[in-house]
Amino acid sequence: MLDIHKALEEGAMSRFQWLAVAICVMLVMLDGFDVLVMAFTASSVAAEWKLSGAELGMLFSAGLVGMAVGSLFVAPLADRIGRQRVILLCLAGIAAGMLLSALAQGAVQLALLRAFTGVGIGGMLASVSVITAEFSSLKWRSTCVGLQATGYPIGATIGGLIAAWLLEQYGWRSVFVFGGLSTAAMIPVVLWRLPESVDFLVARRPQRALEKLNRLLRQMGRAELSQLPGRAAGEASTGHAVAGLFSNGLARPTLLIWGAFFLLMFSFYFALSWTPKLLVAAGLSAKQGITGGVLLNLGGIVGGSLFGALAVRMKLARLTAMSLLLTAVCMAAFGLVSGSLGLAFAAAFGIGLFIFASMAGLYAFAPATYPAAVRTTGMGWAIGIGRLGAILAPLSAGVLLDGGWQPPALYYAYALPLLAALCAVLATGRRAAPAATARLSSAH
């Protein structure tokens, strides 16, 4: 196992490895489109069904409820049955949920279908993050994680542009049809070129594990093995995976990572879900509202790419903390200038830039913290706890709006959790990062 990982981490990345990372980026793009599809269609859906702010908040949160369930209970299956297999099952569920959403006849039906779709997204993302990390060399790992983070805003941006056109031409239901067909198209791509995790093959040793491992090694231009390498201590454990997140010194970093994910996603999904709708409420057109959402995600593309470039030169905790601080500043600035179209668009771009950089930082922490036997479980639970914050954010915003809050006040309030997340990240970097680095090296 040591020799395999030494070759992967210290050698040049093969074309096969870069392709695997590219497919992971494409899969994360689906998450960006799926979450934002509700934000982009919110005004049209609310107008057709005459929905209140609280009802609209329910639709925003329904998909996030499903994502939390998927992250907490579907993602851990990947540590047992394989990461590629779980990704394929989740893609089938996402495609079905999106297509059926186009047939919904009321808010309750659409909420249930959004939740079903979310289960697939939540179950898939943890495996995608783990595969990106495992097939990246040490030299390019931060860059690859940054590229993966850009997948979300790329999907949201491209999806937003397509959604704006589809809304004008065919109505909101066509946007869900497009999402379902795009997801279905990724299934043969995953079957064709997304590899199974090397760590999974060695730690769990499924049927024909050696054959599958040698096929991967051939595709990466590495020497084949005559037998499976020995497993590191603990890798063969079949105990309760979640309990493993709190053993062997993992309890403190696990809780800190959970807190940071919860707080960041609380603010993250408020901004992504409500910004287009609140811009419309401030007097802009539906198309201008979508433009604001697109600009936020364009900022995210720049932020994720910039994070990947800076991560090789700066400490991860410091870079992530700085991104969180600047996100909070931009959130407050958006509240101040929301009445001015140009300044609001600039602030939205800034929010996107720094909030996606912050998310890239957290996605880099989690996989490195855990050994192979619980790595996807650890990532899934971190994302799942974060989704709980994501669920509460749109719902609470809808309730506050119905209670008379003005949009600027919401942006001031939702900037505060980012400062708390900053503290959790600094604590994680100070206490957990050195241990995590040593643990990752020993696991490899």
CSV table of C-alpha atoms in Angstrom, one decimal:
chain,number,residue,atom,x,y,z
A,1,MET,CA,0.0,0.0,0.0
A,2,LEU,CA,2.9,2.3,0.9
A,3,ASP,CA,4.5,1.9,-2.6
A,4,ILE,CA,1.2,2.5,-4.4
A,5,HIS,CA,0.5,5.7,-2.6
A,6,LYS,CA,4.1,6.9,-2.8
A,7,ALA,CA,3.9,6.4,-6.6
A,8,LEU,CA,0.6,8.2,-6.8
A,9,GLU,CA,1.5,11.1,-4.5
A,10,GLU,CA,5.1,11.7,-5.7
A,11,GLY,CA,4.8,10.8,-9.3
A,12,ALA,CA,3.5,12.8,-12.2
A,13,MET,CA,-0.3,12.7,-12.7
A,14,SER,CA,-1.3,10.5,-15.6
A,15,ARG,CA,-3.9,11.5,-18.2
A,16,PHE,CA,-6.2,8.9,-16.5
A,17,GLN,CA,-5.9,10.6,-13.2
A,18,TRP,CA,-6.6,14.1,-14.6
A,19,LEU,CA,-9.7,12.6,-16.4
A,20,ALA,CA,-10.9,11.2,-13.1
A,21,VAL,CA,-10.6,14.6,-11.5
A,22,ALA,CA,-12.4,16.2,-14.5
A,23,ILE,CA,-15.3,13.8,-14.1
A,24,CYS,CA,-15.5,14.6,-10.4
A,25,VAL,CA,-15.7,18.3,-11.3
A,26,MET,CA,-18.6,17.5,-13.7
A,27,LEU,CA,-20.4,15.6,-11.0
A,28,VAL,CA,-20.1,18.5,-8.6
A,29,MET,CA,-21.5,20.7,-11.4
A,30,LEU,CA,-24.7,18.7,-11.1
A,31,ASP,CA,-24.9,19.7,-7.4
A,32,GLY,CA,-24.5,23.3,-8.4
A,33,PHE,CA,-27.3,23.1,-10.9
A,34,ASP,CA,-29.6,21.0,-8.7
A,35,VAL,CA,-29.5,23.3,-5.7
A,36,LEU,CA,-29.8,26.5,-7.7
A,37,VAL,CA,-32.6,25.1,-10.0
A,38,MET,CA,-35.0,25.9,-7.2
A,39,ALA,CA,-33.6,29.4,-6.7
A,40,PHE,CA,-33.8,30.1,-10.5
A,41,THR,CA,-37.4,28.9,-10.8
A,42,ALA,CA,-38.6,30.2,-7.4
A,43,SER,CA,-40.3,33.4,-8.8
A,44,SER,CA,-42.1,31.4,-11.5
A,45,VAL,CA,-43.2,28.6,-9.2
A,46,ALA,CA,-44.3,31.0,-6.5
A,47,ALA,CA,-46.3,33.0,-9.0
A,48,GLU,CA,-48.1,30.0,-10.5
A,49,TRP,CA,-49.0,28.5,-7.1
A,50,LYS,CA,-49.3,31.7,-5.1
A,51,LEU,CA,-46.8,30.6,-2.4
A,52,SER,CA,-45.9,32.5,0.8
A,53,GLY,CA,-42.3,33.2,1.9
A,54,ALA,CA,-42.5,30.3,4.3
A,55,GLU,CA,-43.8,27.9,1.6
A,56,LEU,CA,-41.0,29.0,-0.7
A,57,GLY,CA,-38.5,28.5,2.0
A,58,MET,CA,-39.9,24.9,2.4
A,59,LEU,CA,-39.2,24.2,-1.2
A,60,PHE,CA,-35.6,25.6,-0.9
A,61,SER,CA,-35.0,23.4,2.2
A,62,ALA,CA,-36.7,20.2,1.0
A,63,GLY,CA,-33.8,19.4,-1.4
A,64,LEU,CA,-31.3,20.2,1.4
A,65,VAL,CA,-33.2,17.8,3.8
A,66,GLY,CA,-32.7,15.1,1.2
A,67,MET,CA,-29.0,16.0,0.8
A,68,ALA,CA,-28.5,15.7,4.6
A,69,VAL,CA,-30.1,12.3,4.6
A,70,GLY,CA,-28.0,11.2,1.6
A,71,SER,CA,-24.7,12.5,3.2
A,72,LEU,CA,-25.4,10.9,6.6
A,73,PHE,CA,-26.9,7.5,5.6
A,74,VAL,CA,-26.2,6.8,1.9
A,75,ALA,CA,-22.6,8.1,1.6
A,76,PRO,CA,-21.3,5.7,4.3
A,77,LEU,CA,-22.3,2.8,2.1
A,78,ALA,CA,-19.5,3.8,-0.2
A,79,ASP,CA,-17.0,2.6,2.5
A,80,ARG,CA,-18.7,-0.8,2.3
A,81,ILE,CA,-19.8,-1.5,-1.3
A,82,GLY,CA,-17.6,0.9,-3.2
A,83,ARG,CA,-17.5,4.6,-4.2
A,84,GLN,CA,-18.2,4.2,-7.9
A,85,ARG,CA,-21.2,1.9,-7.2
A,86,VAL,CA,-22.7,4.4,-4.8
A,87,ILE,CA,-22.2,7.3,-7.3
A,88,LEU,CA,-24.0,5.3,-10.0
A,89,LEU,CA,-27.0,4.6,-7.8
A,90,CYS,CA,-27.2,8.2,-6.7
A,91,LEU,CA,-27.0,9.5,-10.3
A,92,ALA,CA,-30.0,7.3,-11.2
A,93,GLY,CA,-31.9,8.7,-8.3
A,94,ILE,CA,-31.1,12.3,-9.1
A,95,ALA,CA,-32.1,11.9,-12.8
A,96,ALA,CA,-35.5,10.3,-11.8
A,97,GLY,CA,-36.1,13.0,-9.1
A,98,MET,CA,-35.4,15.9,-11.5
A,99,LEU,CA,-37.6,14.5,-14.3
A,100,LEU,CA,-40.5,13.7,-11.9
A,101,SER,CA,-40.2,17.3,-10.5
A,102,ALA,CA,-41.2,18.6,-13.9
A,103,LEU,CA,-44.6,16.8,-13.4
A,104,ALA,CA,-45.3,18.1,-9.9
A,105,GLN,CA,-48.8,19.6,-9.4
A,106,GLY,CA,-48.3,21.4,-6.2
A,107,ALA,CA,-45.8,22.6,-3.6
A,108,VAL,CA,-46.0,19.5,-1.4
A,109,GLN,CA,-45.4,17.1,-4.4
A,110,LEU,CA,-42.5,19.3,-5.5
A,111,ALA,CA,-41.0,19.4,-2.0
A,112,LEU,CA,-41.1,15.6,-1.7
A,113,LEU,CA,-39.5,15.2,-5.1
A,114,ARG,CA,-36.8,17.8,-4.2
A,115,ALA,CA,-36.1,15.8,-1.1
A,116,PHE,CA,-35.8,12.5,-3.1
A,117,THR,CA,-33.4,14.2,-5.5
A,118,GLY,CA,-31.4,15.6,-2.7
A,119,VAL,CA,-30.7,12.1,-1.2
A,120,GLY,CA,-28.9,11.2,-4.4
A,121,ILE,CA,-26.8,14.4,-4.4
A,122,GLY,CA,-25.9,14.1,-0.8
A,123,GLY,CA,-24.9,10.4,-1.2
A,124,MET,CA,-22.8,11.1,-4.2
A,125,LEU,CA,-20.7,14.2,-3.1
A,126,ALA,CA,-18.7,12.5,-0.3
A,127,SER,CA,-17.5,9.8,-2.7
A,128,VAL,CA,-16.6,12.4,-5.4
A,129,SER,CA,-14.5,14.3,-2.9
A,130,VAL,CA,-12.6,11.2,-1.7
A,131,ILE,CA,-11.9,10.1,-5.3
A,132,THR,CA,-10.5,13.6,-6.2
A,133,ALA,CA,-8.2,13.5,-3.2
A,134,GLU,CA,-7.0,10.0,-3.7
A,135,PHE,CA,-6.2,10.3,-7.4
A,136,SER,CA,-4.4,13.6,-7.0
A,137,SER,CA,-0.6,13.8,-6.4
A,138,LEU,CA,0.6,15.8,-3.5
A,139,LYS,CA,1.9,18.5,-5.8
A,140,TRP,CA,-1.5,19.0,-7.5
A,141,ARG,CA,-3.9,18.0,-4.6
A,142,SER,CA,-4.8,21.5,-3.5
A,143,THR,CA,-5.3,22.6,-7.1
A,144,CYS,CA,-7.5,19.6,-7.8
A,145,VAL,CA,-9.6,20.3,-4.7
A,146,GLY,CA,-9.9,23.9,-5.8
A,147,LEU,CA,-11.0,22.8,-9.3
A,148,GLN,CA,-13.6,20.5,-7.7
A,149,ALA,CA,-14.9,23.4,-5.7
A,150,THR,CA,-15.3,25.4,-8.9
A,151,GLY,CA,-17.6,22.7,-10.3
A,152,TYR,CA,-20.5,23.9,-8.1
A,153,PRO,CA,-20.5,27.5,-9.4
A,154,ILE,CA,-19.7,26.4,-12.9
A,155,GLY,CA,-22.8,24.2,-12.9
A,156,ALA,CA,-24.8,27.0,-11.3
A,157,THR,CA,-23.6,29.6,-13.8
A,158,ILE,CA,-24.1,27.5,-16.9
A,159,GLY,CA,-27.3,26.2,-15.5
A,160,GLY,CA,-28.5,29.7,-14.6
A,161,LEU,CA,-27.9,30.9,-18.2
A,162,ILE,CA,-29.7,27.9,-19.6
A,163,ALA,CA,-32.5,28.3,-17.0
A,164,ALA,CA,-33.0,31.9,-17.9
A,165,TRP,CA,-33.5,31.0,-21.5
A,166,LEU,CA,-35.7,27.9,-20.8
A,167,LEU,CA,-37.9,30.0,-18.4
A,168,GLU,CA,-38.7,32.5,-21.1
A,169,GLN,CA,-39.2,29.9,-23.8
A,170,TYR,CA,-40.9,27.0,-22.1
A,171,GLY,CA,-41.6,27.7,-18.5
A,172,TRP,CA,-40.1,26.5,-15.2
A,173,ARG,CA,-40.8,22.8,-15.7
A,174,SER,CA,-38.4,22.6,-18.7
A,175,VAL,CA,-35.6,23.6,-16.3
A,176,PHE,CA,-36.1,20.4,-14.3
A,177,VAL,CA,-36.3,18.3,-17.5
A,178,PHE,CA,-33.0,19.7,-18.6
A,179,GLY,CA,-31.4,18.8,-15.2
A,180,GLY,CA,-32.7,15.3,-15.3
A,181,LEU,CA,-31.5,14.6,-18.8
A,182,SER,CA,-28.0,16.1,-18.0
A,183,THR,CA,-27.7,13.9,-15.0
A,184,ALA,CA,-28.7,10.8,-16.9
A,185,ALA,CA,-26.0,11.6,-19.5
A,186,MET,CA,-23.3,11.3,-16.7
A,187,ILE,CA,-24.1,7.6,-15.9
A,188,PRO,CA,-22.3,6.2,-19.0
A,189,VAL,CA,-19.4,8.6,-18.4
A,190,VAL,CA,-18.9,7.3,-14.8
A,191,LEU,CA,-19.1,3.7,-16.0
A,192,TRP,CA,-16.5,4.5,-18.7
A,193,ARG,CA,-13.8,6.3,-16.8
A,194,LEU,CA,-14.5,7.1,-13.1
A,195,PRO,CA,-12.2,4.7,-11.2
A,196,GLU,CA,-13.0,2.9,-7.9
A,197,SER,CA,-11.0,4.1,-5.0
A,198,VAL,CA,-7.6,2.4,-4.5
A,199,ASP,CA,-8.0,2.7,-0.8
A,200,PHE,CA,-11.4,0.9,-1.0
A,201,LEU,CA,-10.0,-2.0,-3.0
A,202,VAL,CA,-7.2,-2.6,-0.6
A,203,ALA,CA,-9.1,-1.9,2.7
A,204,ARG,CA,-12.3,-3.8,1.8
A,205,ARG,CA,-11.0,-6.3,-0.8
A,206,PRO,CA,-14.2,-6.8,-2.8
A,207,GLN,CA,-14.5,-9.7,-5.3
A,208,ARG,CA,-11.7,-9.5,-7.9
A,209,ALA,CA,-10.0,-6.7,-6.0
A,210,LEU,CA,-6.5,-7.5,-7.3
A,211,GLU,CA,-7.8,-7.6,-10.9
A,212,LYS,CA,-9.5,-4.3,-10.5
A,213,LEU,CA,-6.5,-2.7,-8.8
A,214,ASN,CA,-4.1,-3.9,-11.6
A,215,ARG,CA,-6.5,-2.5,-14.2
A,216,LEU,CA,-6.3,0.9,-12.5
A,217,LEU,CA,-2.5,0.7,-12.2
A,218,ARG,CA,-2.3,-0.1,-16.0
A,219,GLN,CA,-4.5,2.9,-16.8
A,220,MET,CA,-2.3,5.1,-14.8
A,221,GLY,CA,0.9,3.7,-16.3
A,222,ARG,CA,2.0,2.0,-13.1
A,223,ALA,CA,3.5,-1.4,-12.5
A,224,GLU,CA,1.0,-4.2,-11.7
A,225,LEU,CA,1.0,-6.2,-8.5
A,226,SER,CA,1.3,-10.0,-8.0
A,227,GLN,CA,-0.8,-9.8,-4.8
A,228,LEU,CA,-2.8,-7.3,-2.8
A,229,PRO,CA,-0.6,-5.2,-0.5
A,230,GLY,CA,-1.0,-5.5,3.3
A,231,ARG,CA,-3.6,-3.4,5.0
A,232,ALA,CA,-2.7,-0.8,7.6
A,233,ALA,CA,-3.9,-1.4,11.1
A,234,GLY,CA,-7.6,-0.6,11.4
A,235,GLU,CA,-8.3,-0.7,7.6
A,236,ALA,CA,-10.0,-4.1,7.7
A,237,SER,CA,-12.3,-3.0,10.6
A,238,THR,CA,-16.0,-3.7,9.9
A,239,GLY,CA,-17.3,-2.0,13.0
A,240,HIS,CA,-19.7,0.9,13.1
A,241,ALA,CA,-18.1,3.5,10.8
A,242,VAL,CA,-19.5,6.5,12.5
A,243,ALA,CA,-18.1,5.5,15.9
A,244,GLY,CA,-14.7,5.4,14.1
A,245,LEU,CA,-15.0,9.2,13.7
A,246,PHE,CA,-14.6,9.6,17.4
A,247,SER,CA,-11.8,7.1,18.1
A,248,ASN,CA,-8.0,7.3,17.9
A,249,GLY,CA,-7.9,11.1,18.6
A,250,LEU,CA,-10.4,12.0,15.9
A,251,ALA,CA,-13.2,13.3,18.2
A,252,ARG,CA,-12.0,16.9,18.5
A,253,PRO,CA,-11.2,17.5,14.8
A,254,THR,CA,-14.5,15.8,13.9
A,255,LEU,CA,-16.5,18.1,16.1
A,256,LEU,CA,-14.6,21.2,14.9
A,257,ILE,CA,-15.1,20.2,11.2
A,258,TRP,CA,-18.8,19.6,11.8
A,259,GLY,CA,-19.2,23.0,13.4
A,260,ALA,CA,-17.4,24.7,10.6
A,261,PHE,CA,-19.4,23.0,7.9
A,262,PHE,CA,-22.7,23.7,9.7
A,263,LEU,CA,-22.0,27.4,10.1
A,264,LEU,CA,-20.6,28.0,6.6
A,265,MET,CA,-23.4,26.1,4.9
A,266,PHE,CA,-25.9,28.1,7.0
A,267,SER,CA,-24.8,31.3,5.4
A,268,PHE,CA,-23.8,29.7,2.0
A,269,TYR,CA,-27.3,28.3,1.2
A,270,PHE,CA,-29.0,31.5,2.4
A,271,ALA,CA,-27.0,33.5,-0.1
A,272,LEU,CA,-27.4,31.0,-2.9
A,273,SER,CA,-31.1,30.3,-2.4
A,274,TRP,CA,-32.5,33.7,-1.7
A,275,THR,CA,-30.3,36.2,-3.5
A,276,PRO,CA,-32.2,36.0,-6.9
A,277,LYS,CA,-35.6,36.2,-5.2
A,278,LEU,CA,-34.5,39.1,-2.9
A,279,LEU,CA,-33.2,41.1,-5.8
A,280,VAL,CA,-36.6,40.7,-7.5
A,281,ALA,CA,-38.3,41.8,-4.3
A,282,ALA,CA,-36.0,44.9,-4.3
A,283,GLY,CA,-37.5,45.9,-7.6
A,284,LEU,CA,-35.4,44.1,-10.2
A,285,SER,CA,-36.8,42.0,-13.0
A,286,ALA,CA,-36.8,38.2,-12.7
A,287,LYS,CA,-34.0,38.1,-15.3
A,288,GLN,CA,-31.9,40.6,-13.4
A,289,GLY,CA,-32.5,38.5,-10.2
A,290,ILE,CA,-31.1,35.5,-12.0
A,291,THR,CA,-28.2,37.6,-13.2
A,292,GLY,CA,-27.4,38.4,-9.6
A,293,GLY,CA,-27.4,34.7,-8.8
A,294,VAL,CA,-25.2,34.0,-11.8
A,295,LEU,CA,-22.7,36.7,-10.8
A,296,LEU,CA,-22.5,35.2,-7.4
A,297,ASN,CA,-21.6,31.8,-9.0
A,298,LEU,CA,-19.2,33.5,-11.4
A,299,GLY,CA,-17.4,34.8,-8.4
A,300,GLY,CA,-17.3,31.3,-7.1
A,301,ILE,CA,-15.5,30.0,-10.2
A,302,VAL,CA,-12.8,32.7,-9.7
A,303,GLY,CA,-12.7,31.9,-5.9
A,304,GLY,CA,-12.3,28.2,-6.3
A,305,SER,CA,-9.6,28.6,-8.9
A,306,LEU,CA,-7.8,31.3,-6.9
A,307,PHE,CA,-7.9,29.0,-3.8
A,308,GLY,CA,-6.3,26.2,-5.7
A,309,ALA,CA,-3.5,28.5,-6.7
A,310,LEU,CA,-2.9,30.0,-3.3
A,311,ALA,CA,-3.2,26.7,-1.4
A,312,VAL,CA,0.3,25.6,-2.5
A,313,ARG,CA,1.8,28.8,-1.0
A,314,MET,CA,-0.2,29.4,2.2
A,315,LYS,CA,-1.3,27.4,5.1
A,316,LEU,CA,-4.7,25.8,4.5
A,317,ALA,CA,-6.3,27.0,7.8
A,318,ARG,CA,-5.1,30.6,7.4
A,319,LEU,CA,-6.3,30.8,3.8
A,320,THR,CA,-9.7,29.4,4.7
A,321,ALA,CA,-10.1,31.7,7.7
A,322,MET,CA,-9.2,34.7,5.5
A,323,SER,CA,-11.8,33.6,2.9
A,324,LEU,CA,-14.4,33.3,5.6
A,325,LEU,CA,-13.7,36.8,7.0
A,326,LEU,CA,-13.9,38.4,3.5
A,327,THR,CA,-17.1,36.5,2.8
A,328,ALA,CA,-18.6,38.1,6.0
A,329,VAL,CA,-17.5,41.5,4.8
A,330,CYS,CA,-19.0,41.1,1.4
A,331,MET,CA,-22.3,39.8,2.9
A,332,ALA,CA,-22.6,42.9,5.0
A,333,ALA,CA,-21.7,45.1,2.0
A,334,PHE,CA,-24.4,43.5,0.0
A,335,GLY,CA,-26.9,44.5,2.6
A,336,LEU,CA,-25.7,48.1,2.5
A,337,VAL,CA,-25.8,48.5,-1.3
A,338,SER,CA,-28.7,46.1,-2.3
A,339,GLY,CA,-30.7,49.1,-3.6
A,340,SER,CA,-28.0,49.9,-6.2
A,341,LEU,CA,-27.9,47.5,-9.1
A,342,GLY,CA,-24.3,47.9,-10.0
A,343,LEU,CA,-22.9,47.8,-6.5
A,344,ALA,CA,-25.2,44.9,-5.5
A,345,PHE,CA,-23.9,42.9,-8.5
A,346,ALA,CA,-20.3,43.7,-7.4
A,347,ALA,CA,-21.0,42.6,-3.8
A,348,ALA,CA,-22.7,39.4,-5.1
A,349,PHE,CA,-19.6,38.6,-7.1
A,350,GLY,CA,-17.5,39.1,-4.0
A,351,ILE,CA,-19.7,36.9,-1.9
A,352,GLY,CA,-19.4,34.1,-4.5
A,353,LEU,CA,-15.6,34.5,-4.8
A,354,PHE,CA,-14.8,34.2,-1.1
A,355,ILE,CA,-17.6,31.8,0.0
A,356,PHE,CA,-16.6,29.2,-2.6
A,357,ALA,CA,-12.9,29.6,-1.6
A,358,SER,CA,-14.0,28.9,2.0
A,359,MET,CA,-15.9,25.8,1.0
A,360,ALA,CA,-12.9,24.6,-0.9
A,361,GLY,CA,-10.9,24.9,2.3
A,362,LEU,CA,-13.3,22.8,4.3
A,363,TYR,CA,-13.5,20.1,1.6
A,364,ALA,CA,-9.7,19.9,1.7
A,365,PHE,CA,-9.7,19.4,5.5
A,366,ALA,CA,-12.1,16.5,5.8
A,367,PRO,CA,-10.6,13.7,3.6
A,368,ALA,CA,-7.1,14.3,5.1
A,369,THR,CA,-8.4,13.8,8.6
A,370,TYR,CA,-9.6,10.2,8.3
A,371,PRO,CA,-8.1,6.8,7.5
A,372,ALA,CA,-9.4,4.9,4.4
A,373,ALA,CA,-11.8,2.7,6.3
A,374,VAL,CA,-14.0,5.7,7.4
A,375,ARG,CA,-12.9,8.4,4.9
A,376,THR,CA,-16.1,8.5,2.9
A,377,THR,CA,-18.1,8.2,6.2
A,378,GLY,CA,-16.2,11.1,7.6
A,379,MET,CA,-16.7,13.2,4.6
A,380,GLY,CA,-20.4,12.3,4.3
A,381,TRP,CA,-21.1,13.2,7.9
A,382,ALA,CA,-19.2,16.5,7.7
A,383,ILE,CA,-21.3,17.4,4.6
A,384,GLY,CA,-24.5,16.0,6.2
A,385,ILE,CA,-24.0,18.1,9.4
A,386,GLY,CA,-23.4,21.1,7.1
A,387,ARG,CA,-26.6,20.3,5.3
A,388,LEU,CA,-28.5,20.7,8.5
A,389,GLY,CA,-27.4,24.3,8.6
A,390,ALA,CA,-28.3,24.6,5.0
A,391,ILE,CA,-31.8,23.3,5.7
A,392,LEU,CA,-32.4,25.8,8.5
A,393,ALA,CA,-31.1,28.8,6.6
A,394,PRO,CA,-33.7,29.1,3.8
A,395,LEU,CA,-36.5,28.2,6.2
A,396,SER,CA,-35.5,30.8,8.8
A,397,ALA,CA,-35.0,33.4,6.1
A,398,GLY,CA,-38.6,32.8,4.8
A,399,VAL,CA,-40.0,33.1,8.3
A,400,LEU,CA,-38.1,36.3,9.0
A,401,LEU,CA,-39.3,37.8,5.7
A,402,ASP,CA,-42.9,37.0,6.6
A,403,GLY,CA,-42.2,38.6,10.0
A,404,GLY,CA,-41.2,41.9,8.5
A,405,TRP,CA,-37.5,41.7,8.2
A,406,GLN,CA,-36.0,43.6,5.3
A,407,PRO,CA,-33.4,42.0,3.0
A,408,PRO,CA,-30.4,44.1,4.2
A,409,ALA,CA,-31.0,43.0,7.8
A,410,LEU,CA,-30.9,39.4,6.6
A,411,TYR,CA,-27.5,39.8,5.0
A,412,TYR,CA,-26.1,41.4,8.2
A,413,ALA,CA,-27.5,38.5,10.3
A,414,TYR,CA,-26.2,35.7,8.0
A,415,ALA,CA,-22.7,37.2,8.0
A,416,LEU,CA,-22.3,36.4,11.7
A,417,PRO,CA,-22.1,32.5,11.4
A,418,LEU,CA,-19.2,33.0,9.0
A,419,LEU,CA,-17.1,34.6,11.8
A,420,ALA,CA,-17.9,31.7,14.1
A,421,ALA,CA,-16.9,29.2,11.4
A,422,LEU,CA,-13.6,31.2,11.1
A,423,CYS,CA,-12.9,30.4,14.8
A,424,ALA,CA,-13.6,26.7,14.3
A,425,VAL,CA,-11.3,26.6,11.3
A,426,LEU,CA,-8.5,28.2,13.1
A,427,ALA,CA,-8.9,25.8,16.0
A,428,THR,CA,-8.9,22.9,13.6
A,429,GLY,CA,-5.8,24.1,11.8
A,430,ARG,CA,-4.0,24.7,15.1
A,431,ARG,CA,-4.8,21.4,16.8
A,432,ALA,CA,-6.0,18.9,14.2
A,433,ALA,CA,-3.9,19.6,11.1
A,434,PRO,CA,-0.6,18.2,12.3
A,435,ALA,CA,-2.2,15.0,13.6
A,436,ALA,CA,-4.2,14.7,10.5
A,437,THR,CA,-1.1,15.0,8.3
A,438,ALA,CA,0.6,12.2,10.3
A,439,ARG,CA,-2.5,10.1,10.2
A,440,LEU,CA,-2.9,10.4,6.5
A,441,SER,CA,0.7,9.5,5.9
A,442,SER,CA,0.4,6.4,8.1
A,443,ALA,CA,-2.8,5.4,6.5
A,444,HIS,CA,-1.1,5.5,3.1
